[in-house]
CSV table of C-alpha atoms in Angstrom, one decimal:
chain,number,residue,atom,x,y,z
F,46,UNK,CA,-114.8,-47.5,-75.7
F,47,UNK,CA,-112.3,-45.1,-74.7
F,48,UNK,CA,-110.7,-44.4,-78.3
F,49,UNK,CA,-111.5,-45.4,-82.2
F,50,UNK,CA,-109.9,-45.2,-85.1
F,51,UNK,CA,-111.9,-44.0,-88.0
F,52,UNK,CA,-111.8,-43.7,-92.0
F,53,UNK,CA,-113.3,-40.5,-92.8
F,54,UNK,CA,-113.7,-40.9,-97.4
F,55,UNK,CA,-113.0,-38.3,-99.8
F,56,UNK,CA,-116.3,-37.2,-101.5
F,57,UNK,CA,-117.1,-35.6,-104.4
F,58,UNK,CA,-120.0,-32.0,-104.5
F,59,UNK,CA,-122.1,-30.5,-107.0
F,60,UNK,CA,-122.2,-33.2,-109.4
F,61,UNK,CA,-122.3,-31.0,-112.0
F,62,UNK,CA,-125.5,-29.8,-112.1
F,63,UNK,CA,-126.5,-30.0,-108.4
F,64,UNK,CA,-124.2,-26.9,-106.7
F,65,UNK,CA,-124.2,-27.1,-103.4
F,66,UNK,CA,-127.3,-29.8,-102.9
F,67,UNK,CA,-125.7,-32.8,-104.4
F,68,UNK,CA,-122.6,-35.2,-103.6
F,69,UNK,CA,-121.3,-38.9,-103.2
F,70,UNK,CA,-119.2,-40.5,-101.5
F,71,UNK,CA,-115.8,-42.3,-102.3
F,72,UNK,CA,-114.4,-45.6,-101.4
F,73,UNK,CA,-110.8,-45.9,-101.7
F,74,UNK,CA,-109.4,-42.2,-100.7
F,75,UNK,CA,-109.9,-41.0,-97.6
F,76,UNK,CA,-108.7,-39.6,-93.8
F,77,UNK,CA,-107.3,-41.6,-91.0
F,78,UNK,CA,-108.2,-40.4,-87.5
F,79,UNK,CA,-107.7,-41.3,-83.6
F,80,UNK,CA,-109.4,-39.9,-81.2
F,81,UNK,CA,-109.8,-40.9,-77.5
F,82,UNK,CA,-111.5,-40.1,-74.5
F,83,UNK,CA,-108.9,-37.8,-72.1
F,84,UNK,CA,-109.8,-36.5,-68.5
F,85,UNK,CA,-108.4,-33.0,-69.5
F,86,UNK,CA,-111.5,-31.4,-70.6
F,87,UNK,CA,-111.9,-29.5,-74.3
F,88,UNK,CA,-110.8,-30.6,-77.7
F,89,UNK,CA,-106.7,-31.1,-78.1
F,90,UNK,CA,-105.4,-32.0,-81.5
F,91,UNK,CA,-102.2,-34.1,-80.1
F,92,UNK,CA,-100.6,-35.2,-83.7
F,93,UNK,CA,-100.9,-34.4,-87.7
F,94,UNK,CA,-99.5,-36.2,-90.3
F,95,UNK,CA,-99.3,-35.4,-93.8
F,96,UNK,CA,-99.6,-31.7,-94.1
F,97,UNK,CA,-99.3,-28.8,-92.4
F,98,UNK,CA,-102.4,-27.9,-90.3
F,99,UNK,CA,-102.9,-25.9,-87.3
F,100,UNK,CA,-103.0,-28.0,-84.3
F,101,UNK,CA,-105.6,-25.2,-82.3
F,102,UNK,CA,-108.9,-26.7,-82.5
F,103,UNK,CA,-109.9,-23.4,-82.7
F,104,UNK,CA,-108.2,-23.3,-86.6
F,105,UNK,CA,-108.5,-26.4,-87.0
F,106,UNK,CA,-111.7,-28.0,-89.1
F,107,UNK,CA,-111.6,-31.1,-87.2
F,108,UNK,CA,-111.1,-29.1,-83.7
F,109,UNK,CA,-114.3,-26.4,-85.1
F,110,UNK,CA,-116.3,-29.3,-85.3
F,111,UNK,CA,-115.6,-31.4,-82.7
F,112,UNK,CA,-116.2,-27.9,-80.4
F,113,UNK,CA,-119.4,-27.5,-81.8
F,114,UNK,CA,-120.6,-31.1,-80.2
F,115,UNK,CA,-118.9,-30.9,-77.2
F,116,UNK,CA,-120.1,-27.4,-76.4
F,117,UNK,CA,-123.8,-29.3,-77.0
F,118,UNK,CA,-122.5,-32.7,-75.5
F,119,UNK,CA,-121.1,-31.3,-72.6
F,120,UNK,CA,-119.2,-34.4,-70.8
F,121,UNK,CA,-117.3,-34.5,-67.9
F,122,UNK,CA,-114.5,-35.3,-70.3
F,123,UNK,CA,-112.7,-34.1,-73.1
F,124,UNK,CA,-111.4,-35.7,-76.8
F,125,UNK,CA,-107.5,-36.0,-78.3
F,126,UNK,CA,-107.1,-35.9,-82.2
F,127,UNK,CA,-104.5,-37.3,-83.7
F,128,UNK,CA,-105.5,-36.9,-87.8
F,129,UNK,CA,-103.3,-38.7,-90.6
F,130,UNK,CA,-104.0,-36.6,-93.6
F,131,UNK,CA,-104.5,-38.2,-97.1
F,132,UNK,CA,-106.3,-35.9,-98.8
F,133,UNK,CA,-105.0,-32.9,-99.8
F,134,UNK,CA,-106.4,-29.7,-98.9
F,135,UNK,CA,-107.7,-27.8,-101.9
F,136,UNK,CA,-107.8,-30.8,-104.2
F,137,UNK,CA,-111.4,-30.2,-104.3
F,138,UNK,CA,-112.9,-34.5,-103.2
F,139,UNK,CA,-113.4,-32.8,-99.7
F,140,UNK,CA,-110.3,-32.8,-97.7
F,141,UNK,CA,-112.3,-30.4,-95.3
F,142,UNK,CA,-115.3,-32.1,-94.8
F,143,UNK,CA,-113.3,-35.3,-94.2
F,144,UNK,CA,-111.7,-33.9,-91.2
F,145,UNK,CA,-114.8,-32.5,-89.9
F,146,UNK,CA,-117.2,-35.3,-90.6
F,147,UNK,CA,-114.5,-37.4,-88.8
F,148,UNK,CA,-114.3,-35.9,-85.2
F,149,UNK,CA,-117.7,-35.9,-84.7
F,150,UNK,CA,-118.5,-39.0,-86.0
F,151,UNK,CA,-116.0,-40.5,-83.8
F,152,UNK,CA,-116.8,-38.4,-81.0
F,153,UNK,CA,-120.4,-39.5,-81.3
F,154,UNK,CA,-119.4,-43.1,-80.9
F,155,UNK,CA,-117.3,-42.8,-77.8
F,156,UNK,CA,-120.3,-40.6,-76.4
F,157,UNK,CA,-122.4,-43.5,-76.9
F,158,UNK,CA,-124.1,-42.4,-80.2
F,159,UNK,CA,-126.6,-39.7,-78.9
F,160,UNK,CA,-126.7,-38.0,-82.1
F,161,UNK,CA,-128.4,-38.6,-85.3
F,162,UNK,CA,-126.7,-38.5,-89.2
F,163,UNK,CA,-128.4,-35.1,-89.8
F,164,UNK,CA,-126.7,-34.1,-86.4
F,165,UNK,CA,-124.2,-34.9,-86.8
F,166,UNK,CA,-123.9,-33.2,-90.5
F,167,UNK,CA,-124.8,-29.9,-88.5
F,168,UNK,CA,-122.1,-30.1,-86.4
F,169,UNK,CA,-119.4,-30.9,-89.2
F,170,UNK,CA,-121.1,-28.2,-91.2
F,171,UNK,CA,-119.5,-25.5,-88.5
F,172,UNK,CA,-115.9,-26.9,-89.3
F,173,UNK,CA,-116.5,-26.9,-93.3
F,174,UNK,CA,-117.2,-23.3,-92.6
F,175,UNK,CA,-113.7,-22.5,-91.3
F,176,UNK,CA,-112.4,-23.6,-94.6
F,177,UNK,CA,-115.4,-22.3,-97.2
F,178,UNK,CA,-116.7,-19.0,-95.2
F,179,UNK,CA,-120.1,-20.6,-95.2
F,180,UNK,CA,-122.0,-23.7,-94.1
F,181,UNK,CA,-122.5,-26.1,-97.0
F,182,UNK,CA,-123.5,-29.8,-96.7
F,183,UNK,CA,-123.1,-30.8,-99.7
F,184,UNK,CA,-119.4,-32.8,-99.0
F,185,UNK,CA,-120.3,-33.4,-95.5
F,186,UNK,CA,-123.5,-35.1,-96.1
F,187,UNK,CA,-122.5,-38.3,-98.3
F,188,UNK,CA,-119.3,-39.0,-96.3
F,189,UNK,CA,-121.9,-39.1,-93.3
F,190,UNK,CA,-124.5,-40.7,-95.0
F,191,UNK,CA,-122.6,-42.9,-97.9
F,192,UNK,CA,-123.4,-43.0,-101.8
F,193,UNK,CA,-125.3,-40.0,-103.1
F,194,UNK,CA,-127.0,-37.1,-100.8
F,195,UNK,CA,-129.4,-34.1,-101.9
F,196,UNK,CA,-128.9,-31.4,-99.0
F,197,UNK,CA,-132.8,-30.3,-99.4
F,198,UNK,CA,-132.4,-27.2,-97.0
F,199,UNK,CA,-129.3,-25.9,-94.6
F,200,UNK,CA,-132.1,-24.0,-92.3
F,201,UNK,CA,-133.9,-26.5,-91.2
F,202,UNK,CA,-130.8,-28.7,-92.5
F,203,UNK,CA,-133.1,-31.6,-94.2
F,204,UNK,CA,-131.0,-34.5,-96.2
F,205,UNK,CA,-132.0,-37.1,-98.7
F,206,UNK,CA,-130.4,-40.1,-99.3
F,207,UNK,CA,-130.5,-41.2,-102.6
F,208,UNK,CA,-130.3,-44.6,-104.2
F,209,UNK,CA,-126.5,-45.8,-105.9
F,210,UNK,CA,-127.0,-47.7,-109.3
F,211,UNK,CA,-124.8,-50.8,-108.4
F,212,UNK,CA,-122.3,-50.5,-111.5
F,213,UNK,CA,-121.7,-47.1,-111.0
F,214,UNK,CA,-117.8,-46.3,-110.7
F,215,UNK,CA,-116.1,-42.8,-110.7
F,216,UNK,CA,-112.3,-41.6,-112.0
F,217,UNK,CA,-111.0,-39.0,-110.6
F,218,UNK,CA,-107.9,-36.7,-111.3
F,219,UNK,CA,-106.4,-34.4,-109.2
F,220,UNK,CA,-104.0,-31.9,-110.8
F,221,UNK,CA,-101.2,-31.2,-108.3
F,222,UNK,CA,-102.7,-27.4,-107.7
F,223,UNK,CA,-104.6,-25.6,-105.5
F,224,UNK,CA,-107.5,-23.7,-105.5
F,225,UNK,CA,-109.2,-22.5,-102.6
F,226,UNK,CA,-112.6,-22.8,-102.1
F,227,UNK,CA,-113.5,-19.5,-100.7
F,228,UNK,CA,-111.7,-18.0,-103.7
F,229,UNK,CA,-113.9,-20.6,-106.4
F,230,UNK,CA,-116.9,-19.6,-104.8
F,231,UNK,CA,-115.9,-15.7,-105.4
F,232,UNK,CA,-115.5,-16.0,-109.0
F,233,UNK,CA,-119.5,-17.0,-109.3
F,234,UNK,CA,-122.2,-14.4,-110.4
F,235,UNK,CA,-124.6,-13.6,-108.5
F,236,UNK,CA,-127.7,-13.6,-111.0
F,237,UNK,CA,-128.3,-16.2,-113.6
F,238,UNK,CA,-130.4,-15.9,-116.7
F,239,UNK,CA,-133.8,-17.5,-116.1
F,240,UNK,CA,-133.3,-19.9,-119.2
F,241,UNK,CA,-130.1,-21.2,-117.5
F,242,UNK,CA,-131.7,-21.9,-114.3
F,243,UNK,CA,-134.7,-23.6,-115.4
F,244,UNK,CA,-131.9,-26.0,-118.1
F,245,UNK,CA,-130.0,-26.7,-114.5
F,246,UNK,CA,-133.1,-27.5,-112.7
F,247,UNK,CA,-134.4,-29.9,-115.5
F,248,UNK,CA,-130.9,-31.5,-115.1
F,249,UNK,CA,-131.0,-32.1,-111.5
F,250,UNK,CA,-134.7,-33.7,-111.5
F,251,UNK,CA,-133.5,-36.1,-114.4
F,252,UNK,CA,-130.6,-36.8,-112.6
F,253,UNK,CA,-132.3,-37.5,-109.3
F,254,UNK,CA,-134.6,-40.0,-111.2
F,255,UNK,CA,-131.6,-41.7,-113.4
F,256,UNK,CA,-130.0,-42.8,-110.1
F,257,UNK,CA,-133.8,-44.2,-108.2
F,258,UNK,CA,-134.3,-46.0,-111.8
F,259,UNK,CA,-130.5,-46.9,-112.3
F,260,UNK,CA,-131.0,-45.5,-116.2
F,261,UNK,CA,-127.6,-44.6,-117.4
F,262,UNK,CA,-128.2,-43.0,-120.5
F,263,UNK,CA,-130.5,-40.7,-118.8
F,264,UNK,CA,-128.0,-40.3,-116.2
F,265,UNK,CA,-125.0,-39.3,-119.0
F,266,UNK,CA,-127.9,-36.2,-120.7
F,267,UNK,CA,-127.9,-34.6,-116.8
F,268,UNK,CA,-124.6,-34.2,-116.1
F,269,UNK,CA,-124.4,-31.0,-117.6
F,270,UNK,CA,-123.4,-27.6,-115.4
F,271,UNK,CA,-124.6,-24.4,-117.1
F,272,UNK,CA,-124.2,-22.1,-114.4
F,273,UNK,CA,-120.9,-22.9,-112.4
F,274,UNK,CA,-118.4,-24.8,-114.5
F,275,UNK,CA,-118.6,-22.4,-117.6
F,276,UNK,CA,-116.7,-20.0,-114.9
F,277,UNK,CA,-114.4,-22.4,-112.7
F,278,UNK,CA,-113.6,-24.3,-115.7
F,279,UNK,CA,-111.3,-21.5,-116.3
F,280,UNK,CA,-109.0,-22.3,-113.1
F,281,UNK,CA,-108.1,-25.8,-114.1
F,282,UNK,CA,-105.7,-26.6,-117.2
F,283,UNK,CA,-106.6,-29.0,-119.5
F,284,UNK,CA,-110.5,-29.1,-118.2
F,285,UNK,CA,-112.1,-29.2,-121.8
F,286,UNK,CA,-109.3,-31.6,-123.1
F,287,UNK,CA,-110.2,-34.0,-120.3
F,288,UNK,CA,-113.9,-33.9,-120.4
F,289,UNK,CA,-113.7,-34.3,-123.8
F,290,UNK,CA,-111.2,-37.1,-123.3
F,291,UNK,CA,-113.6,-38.9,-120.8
F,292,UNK,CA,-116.9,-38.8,-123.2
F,293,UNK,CA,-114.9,-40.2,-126.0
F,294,UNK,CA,-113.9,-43.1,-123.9
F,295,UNK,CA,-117.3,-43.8,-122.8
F,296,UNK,CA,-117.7,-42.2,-119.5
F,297,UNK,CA,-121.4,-40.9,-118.6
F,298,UNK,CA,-120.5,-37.5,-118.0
F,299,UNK,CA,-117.5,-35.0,-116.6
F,300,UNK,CA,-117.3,-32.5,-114.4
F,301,UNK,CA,-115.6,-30.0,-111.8
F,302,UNK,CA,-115.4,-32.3,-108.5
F,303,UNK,CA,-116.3,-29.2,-105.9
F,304,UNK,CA,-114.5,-26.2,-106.4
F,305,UNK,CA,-111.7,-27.9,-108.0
F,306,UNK,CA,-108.9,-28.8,-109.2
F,307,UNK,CA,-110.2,-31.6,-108.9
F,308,UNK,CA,-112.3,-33.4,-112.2
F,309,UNK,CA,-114.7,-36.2,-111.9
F,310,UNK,CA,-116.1,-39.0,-114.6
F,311,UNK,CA,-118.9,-41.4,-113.9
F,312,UNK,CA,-118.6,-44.7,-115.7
F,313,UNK,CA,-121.2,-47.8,-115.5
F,314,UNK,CA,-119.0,-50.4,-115.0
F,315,UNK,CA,-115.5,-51.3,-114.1
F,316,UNK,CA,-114.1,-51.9,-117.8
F,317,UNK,CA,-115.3,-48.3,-119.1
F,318,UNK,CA,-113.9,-46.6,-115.5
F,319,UNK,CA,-110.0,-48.4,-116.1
F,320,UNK,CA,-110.9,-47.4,-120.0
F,321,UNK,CA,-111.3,-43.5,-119.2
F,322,UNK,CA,-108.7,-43.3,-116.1
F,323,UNK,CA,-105.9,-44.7,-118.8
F,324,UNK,CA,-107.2,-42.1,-121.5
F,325,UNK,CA,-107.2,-38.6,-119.4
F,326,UNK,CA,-103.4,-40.5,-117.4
F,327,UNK,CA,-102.0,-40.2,-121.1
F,328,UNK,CA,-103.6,-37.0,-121.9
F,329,UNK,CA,-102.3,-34.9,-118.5
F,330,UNK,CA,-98.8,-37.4,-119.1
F,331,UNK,CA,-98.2,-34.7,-122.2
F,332,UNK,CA,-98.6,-31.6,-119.9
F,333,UNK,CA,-95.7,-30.4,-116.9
F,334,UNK,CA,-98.3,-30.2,-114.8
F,335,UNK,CA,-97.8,-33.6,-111.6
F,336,UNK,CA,-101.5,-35.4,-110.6
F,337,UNK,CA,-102.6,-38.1,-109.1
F,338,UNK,CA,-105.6,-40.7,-110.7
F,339,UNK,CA,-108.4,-42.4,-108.6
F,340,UNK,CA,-110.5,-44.7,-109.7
F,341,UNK,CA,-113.5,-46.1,-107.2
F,342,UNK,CA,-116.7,-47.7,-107.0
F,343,UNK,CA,-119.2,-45.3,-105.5
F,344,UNK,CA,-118.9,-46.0,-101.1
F,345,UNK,CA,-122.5,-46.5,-100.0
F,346,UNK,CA,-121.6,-46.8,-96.3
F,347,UNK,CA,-119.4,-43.5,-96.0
F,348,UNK,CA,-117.5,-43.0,-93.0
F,349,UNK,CA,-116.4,-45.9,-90.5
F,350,UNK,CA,-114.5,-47.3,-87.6
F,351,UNK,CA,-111.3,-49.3,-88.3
Protein backbone atom coordinates (compact mmCIF):
# COMPACT_ATOMS: atom_id res chain seq x y z
CA UNK A 1 0.00 0.00 0.00
CA UNK A 2 1.21 3.34 -0.69
CA UNK A 3 -1.68 5.37 1.17
CA UNK A 4 -4.92 4.54 3.61
CA UNK A 5 -7.57 6.22 4.76
CA UNK A 6 -8.34 5.77 8.39
CA UNK A 7 -11.11 6.42 11.09
CA UNK A 8 -9.43 7.36 14.19
CA UNK A 9 -12.98 7.30 17.20
CA UNK A 10 -13.58 9.71 19.80
CA UNK A 11 -13.07 8.03 23.22
CA UNK A 12 -14.06 8.65 26.37
CA UNK A 13 -11.09 8.64 29.92
CA UNK A 14 -11.33 8.27 33.52
CA UNK A 15 -14.65 6.77 33.68
CA UNK A 16 -15.30 8.33 36.65
CA UNK A 17 -13.57 6.57 39.01
CA UNK A 18 -10.61 5.28 37.02
CA UNK A 19 -8.40 8.81 36.40
CA UNK A 20 -6.05 8.41 34.08
CA UNK A 21 -6.01 4.24 33.97
CA UNK A 22 -9.43 3.76 32.51
CA UNK A 23 -11.31 4.58 28.99
CA UNK A 24 -13.49 3.26 26.03
CA UNK A 25 -13.84 3.72 22.96
CA UNK A 26 -16.71 5.28 20.69
CA UNK A 27 -18.39 4.22 17.60
CA UNK A 28 -20.03 6.75 15.74
CA UNK A 29 -17.72 10.13 16.34
CA UNK A 30 -14.54 10.11 15.22
CA UNK A 31 -11.30 11.51 12.87
CA UNK A 32 -10.85 11.12 9.17
CA UNK A 33 -7.22 10.77 8.06
CA UNK A 34 -4.96 10.19 4.70
CA UNK A 35 -1.76 9.55 4.83
CA UNK A 36 0.58 8.20 2.07
CA UNK A 37 3.91 7.11 1.43
CA UNK A 38 6.05 10.33 -0.23
CA UNK A 39 9.74 10.05 -1.40
CA UNK A 40 10.46 13.38 0.41
CA UNK A 41 11.60 12.15 3.61
CA UNK A 42 10.10 13.42 7.31
CA UNK A 43 6.49 13.95 8.35
CA UNK A 44 4.50 16.82 6.20
CA UNK A 45 1.04 17.65 7.20
CA UNK A 46 -0.29 18.62 3.45
CA UNK A 47 -4.14 19.56 4.45
CA UNK A 48 -6.57 20.16 7.60
CA UNK A 49 -9.97 20.42 7.59
CA UNK A 50 -12.27 21.43 10.18
CA UNK A 51 -10.33 23.54 12.56
CA UNK A 52 -7.47 25.42 12.88
CA UNK A 53 -4.34 23.42 13.57
CA UNK A 54 -0.80 23.91 12.98
CA UNK A 55 0.29 22.28 10.00
CA UNK A 56 4.29 21.77 11.48
CA UNK A 57 4.47 18.34 12.60
CA UNK A 58 6.43 19.65 15.03
CA UNK A 59 3.06 21.37 16.73
CA UNK A 60 1.10 19.23 15.47
CA UNK A 61 -0.18 15.99 17.69
CA UNK A 62 -0.61 13.97 14.68
CA UNK A 63 2.96 15.25 13.27
CA UNK A 64 4.59 14.60 17.23
CA UNK A 65 3.51 11.27 16.96
CA UNK A 66 4.09 10.23 13.72
CA UNK A 67 7.92 11.73 14.41
CA UNK A 68 8.27 9.66 17.21
CA UNK A 69 7.91 6.31 14.85
CA UNK A 70 9.59 7.45 12.15
CA UNK A 71 12.63 8.54 14.11
CA UNK A 72 12.42 4.61 15.42
CA UNK A 73 11.18 3.32 11.88
CA UNK A 74 13.64 5.02 10.04
CA UNK A 75 12.56 4.34 6.19
CA UNK A 76 14.04 5.41 3.25
CA UNK A 77 10.80 7.35 2.89
CA UNK A 78 8.73 9.77 4.39
CA UNK A 79 4.56 10.17 5.23
CA UNK A 80 1.90 13.12 4.10
CA UNK A 81 -1.10 13.95 6.48
CA UNK A 82 -3.95 15.24 5.28
CA UNK A 83 -6.42 15.13 8.72
CA UNK A 84 -10.35 15.97 8.39
CA UNK A 85 -11.16 16.99 11.90
CA UNK A 86 -14.48 16.04 13.58
CA UNK A 87 -13.80 16.20 16.88
CA UNK A 88 -13.37 19.20 18.51
CA UNK A 89 -10.43 20.04 20.36
CA UNK A 90 -11.12 20.54 24.08
CA UNK A 91 -14.52 18.84 23.94
CA UNK A 92 -12.93 16.47 26.23
CA UNK A 93 -13.97 12.51 23.97
CA UNK A 94 -10.26 12.78 22.95
CA UNK A 95 -9.83 14.97 20.01
CA UNK A 96 -6.00 14.69 20.78
CA UNK A 97 -5.55 11.23 21.10
CA UNK A 98 -7.61 10.75 17.87
CA UNK A 99 -5.10 12.55 15.88
CA UNK A 100 -2.26 10.91 17.43
CA UNK A 101 -3.49 7.36 17.55
CA UNK A 102 -4.26 7.94 13.85
CA UNK A 103 -0.87 8.70 12.21
CA UNK A 104 0.73 6.00 13.66
CA UNK A 105 -1.65 3.49 13.24
CA UNK A 106 -1.72 4.30 9.73
CA UNK A 107 1.83 4.74 9.48
CA UNK A 108 2.29 1.26 10.94
CA UNK A 109 0.22 -0.25 8.17
CA UNK A 110 1.93 1.31 5.23
CA UNK A 111 5.29 0.20 7.02
CA UNK A 112 4.01 -3.26 6.90
CA UNK A 113 2.75 -3.44 10.58
CA UNK A 114 6.10 -3.87 12.54
CA UNK A 115 4.69 -2.51 15.61
CA UNK A 116 2.62 -3.93 18.27
CA UNK A 117 -0.93 -2.11 19.95
CA UNK A 118 1.14 -1.29 23.09
CA UNK A 119 3.70 0.31 20.57
CA UNK A 120 2.04 1.81 18.99
CA UNK A 121 0.09 3.47 22.16
CA UNK A 122 3.81 4.62 23.13
CA UNK A 123 4.24 6.40 20.25
CA UNK A 124 0.74 8.27 20.18
CA UNK A 125 1.43 8.84 23.92
CA UNK A 126 4.34 11.53 22.74
CA UNK A 127 1.74 13.50 20.62
CA UNK A 128 -1.01 13.43 23.57
CA UNK A 129 1.73 15.03 25.45
CA UNK A 130 1.87 18.13 23.15
CA UNK A 131 -1.64 18.77 24.06
CA UNK A 132 -1.79 17.52 28.02
CA UNK A 133 1.98 18.38 29.18
CA UNK A 134 2.30 14.80 30.12
CA UNK A 135 2.04 11.24 28.72
CA UNK A 136 -1.32 9.68 29.55
CA UNK A 137 -2.79 6.54 27.86
CA UNK A 138 -5.78 6.55 29.08
CA UNK A 139 -7.68 8.08 25.58
CA UNK A 140 -5.03 6.69 23.49
CA UNK A 141 -5.20 3.16 24.64
CA UNK A 142 -9.13 2.15 23.81
CA UNK A 143 -9.06 4.02 20.43
CA UNK A 144 -5.94 1.61 19.78
CA UNK A 145 -7.22 -1.22 21.40
CA UNK A 146 -11.34 -0.80 21.09
CA UNK A 147 -13.97 -1.13 24.03
CA UNK A 148 -12.61 -0.55 27.48
CA UNK A 149 -8.68 -0.32 28.47
CA UNK A 150 -6.96 -0.16 32.06
CA UNK A 151 -3.45 1.61 31.35
CA UNK A 152 -1.74 -0.70 34.30
CA UNK A 153 1.61 1.27 34.17
CA UNK A 154 3.01 4.28 31.73
CA UNK A 155 6.81 3.10 32.74
CA UNK A 156 6.90 0.04 31.57
CA UNK A 157 3.57 1.13 29.60
CA UNK A 158 1.48 -2.25 30.39
CA UNK A 159 -2.35 -2.19 28.92
CA UNK A 160 -5.36 -4.40 29.74
CA UNK A 161 -8.03 -4.94 27.65
CA UNK A 162 -11.05 -5.39 29.25
CA UNK A 163 -14.29 -7.15 28.37
CA UNK A 164 -17.55 -4.83 26.77
CA UNK A 165 -20.98 -6.07 28.20
CA UNK A 166 -22.82 -6.39 24.88
CA UNK A 167 -25.87 -3.95 25.74
CA UNK A 168 -23.78 -1.47 26.87
CA UNK A 169 -24.55 2.08 25.06
CA UNK A 170 -23.19 5.52 26.12
CA UNK A 171 -24.81 9.41 25.58
CA UNK A 172 -22.72 11.89 25.39
CA UNK A 173 -23.07 15.82 25.43
CA UNK A 174 -20.78 18.16 24.54
CA UNK A 175 -21.43 21.78 25.66
CA UNK A 176 -20.17 24.16 22.98
CA UNK A 177 -17.04 25.30 25.41
CA UNK A 178 -13.69 24.71 26.00
CA UNK A 179 -11.61 23.67 28.51
CA UNK A 180 -8.21 22.76 28.17
CA UNK A 181 -6.76 19.92 29.44
CA UNK A 182 -3.50 21.11 30.83
CA UNK A 183 -5.60 23.73 32.68
CA UNK A 184 -8.31 20.73 34.19
CA UNK A 185 -5.45 18.90 35.26
CA UNK A 186 -4.07 22.13 37.18
CA UNK A 187 -7.10 22.63 39.23
CA UNK A 188 -6.44 18.98 40.92
CA UNK A 189 -4.89 18.56 44.52
CA UNK A 190 -2.17 17.07 44.96
CA UNK A 191 -2.93 14.89 48.21
CA UNK A 192 -6.07 13.09 48.86
CA UNK A 193 -7.53 11.94 52.15
CA UNK A 194 -6.81 8.26 52.66
CA UNK A 195 -10.58 7.55 53.11
CA UNK A 196 -11.24 9.02 49.64
CA UNK A 197 -8.63 6.98 48.06
CA UNK A 198 -9.39 3.71 49.38
CA UNK A 199 -13.67 4.66 48.35
CA UNK A 200 -12.02 5.29 44.63
CA UNK A 201 -10.07 2.17 44.67
CA UNK A 202 -13.08 0.01 45.82
CA UNK A 203 -14.88 1.69 42.93
CA UNK A 204 -12.46 0.85 40.30
CA UNK A 205 -12.07 -2.99 41.30
CA UNK A 206 -16.03 -3.26 41.31
CA UNK A 207 -16.14 -1.67 38.21
CA UNK A 208 -13.42 -3.77 36.60
CA UNK A 209 -15.38 -6.94 37.67
CA UNK A 210 -19.06 -5.41 36.64
CA UNK A 211 -17.82 -5.24 33.00
CA UNK A 212 -15.78 -9.29 33.02
CA UNK A 213 -19.39 -10.36 34.67
CA UNK A 214 -21.53 -7.94 32.49
CA UNK A 215 -23.53 -7.06 36.06
CA UNK A 216 -25.10 -3.79 35.50
CA UNK A 217 -26.33 -2.93 38.78
CA UNK A 218 -22.94 -3.38 40.13
CA UNK A 219 -21.64 -1.46 37.34
CA UNK A 220 -24.22 1.74 38.10
CA UNK A 221 -22.79 1.58 42.42
CA UNK A 222 -18.99 2.18 40.77
CA UNK A 223 -19.38 4.97 38.74
CA UNK A 224 -18.73 7.22 41.38
CA UNK A 225 -15.63 9.98 41.26
CA UNK A 226 -14.59 11.19 44.75
CA UNK A 227 -11.44 12.67 44.00
CA UNK A 228 -11.55 14.51 40.51
CA UNK A 229 -15.12 15.50 39.56
CA UNK A 230 -16.02 17.13 43.04
CA UNK A 231 -13.32 19.84 41.48
CA UNK A 232 -13.84 19.85 37.61
CA UNK A 233 -17.47 19.59 38.09
CA UNK A 234 -17.12 23.20 38.78
CA UNK A 235 -16.00 24.11 35.06
CA UNK A 236 -19.05 22.77 33.32
CA UNK A 237 -22.59 24.43 33.65
CA UNK A 238 -25.37 22.50 34.33
CA UNK A 239 -23.05 19.23 35.50
CA UNK A 240 -25.29 18.28 38.61
CA UNK A 241 -28.61 19.08 36.68
CA UNK A 242 -27.51 16.65 33.97
CA UNK A 243 -26.19 13.87 36.07
CA UNK A 244 -29.04 14.06 37.98
CA UNK A 245 -31.10 14.19 34.85
CA UNK A 246 -29.49 11.00 33.47
CA UNK A 247 -30.02 8.72 36.83
CA UNK A 248 -33.60 9.71 36.93
CA UNK A 249 -33.95 8.48 33.40
CA UNK A 250 -32.38 5.28 34.08
CA UNK A 251 -28.84 5.69 33.01
CA UNK A 252 -26.08 3.48 35.07
CA UNK A 253 -24.07 6.30 36.05
CA UNK A 254 -22.71 10.04 34.91
CA UNK A 255 -19.71 11.45 34.76
CA UNK A 256 -17.02 14.12 33.48
CA UNK A 257 -15.81 12.44 29.99
CA UNK A 258 -11.89 13.42 30.40
CA UNK A 259 -11.22 16.76 31.43
CA UNK A 260 -14.33 18.00 30.06
CA UNK A 261 -16.76 19.76 28.88
CA UNK A 262 -17.59 16.98 27.88
CA UNK A 263 -20.37 14.60 30.16
CA UNK A 264 -20.87 10.90 29.70
CA UNK A 265 -23.93 8.42 30.70
CA UNK A 266 -23.77 4.57 30.40
CA UNK A 267 -27.05 2.96 29.69
CA UNK A 268 -27.76 -1.02 29.25
CA UNK A 269 -29.60 -1.00 26.34
CA UNK A 270 -30.66 1.08 23.38
CA UNK A 271 -34.24 2.20 24.69
CA UNK A 272 -32.84 3.59 28.16
CA UNK A 273 -29.68 5.36 26.03
CA UNK A 274 -32.49 7.34 23.33
CA UNK A 275 -34.52 7.70 26.91
CA UNK A 276 -31.60 9.72 28.77
CA UNK A 277 -30.08 11.59 25.42
CA UNK A 278 -33.86 13.10 24.96
CA UNK A 279 -33.99 14.01 28.85
CA UNK A 280 -30.46 15.98 29.34
CA UNK A 281 -31.40 17.52 25.06
CA UNK A 282 -34.47 19.18 26.92
CA UNK A 283 -32.69 20.02 30.02
CA UNK A 284 -29.45 22.01 28.16
CA UNK A 285 -32.50 23.19 25.41
CA UNK A 286 -33.55 25.64 28.57
CA UNK A 287 -29.95 27.02 28.96
CA UNK A 288 -28.08 29.75 26.07
CA UNK A 289 -25.41 27.64 26.27
CA UNK A 290 -25.14 25.60 21.98
CA UNK A 291 -24.09 21.49 22.38
CA UNK A 292 -24.10 18.75 20.44
CA UNK A 293 -25.67 14.97 21.68
CA UNK A 294 -24.11 11.52 20.90
CA UNK A 295 -25.41 8.64 21.46
CA UNK A 296 -23.23 5.15 20.65
CA UNK A 297 -22.92 1.70 21.36
CA UNK A 298 -19.52 1.13 22.94
CA UNK A 299 -16.70 0.41 19.57
CA UNK A 300 -14.95 -2.77 20.45
CA UNK A 301 -12.66 -2.70 17.41
CA UNK A 302 -11.32 1.07 17.85
CA UNK A 303 -9.50 2.60 15.15
CA UNK A 304 -9.63 1.32 11.35
CA UNK A 305 -8.98 1.60 7.69
CA UNK A 306 -11.68 2.92 5.39
Amino acid sequence: MEALTIFSPATVANVSCGFDVLGFCLDSIGDKMTIRKTSKKGIHITKIEGYDLPFEAEKNVAGVSALAMLNDAQPDFGFEIEIYKNIKPGSGIGSSSASAVGSVFAMNELLGRPYSKTQLTNFAMKGEALASQCEHADNIAPAIFGGFTLVKSVAPLDIIQLPTPKDLYVVIIHPQIEIKTSEARAILPKQVALQDAITQWSNVGSLVHALHTSDYDLMSKSLTDVIVEPHRSQLIPHFNTVRQTAITHGALGCGISGSGPSVFSLCHGKDVAQNVATAIENVYSKTAIPFEIYNSKINTKGIKIL
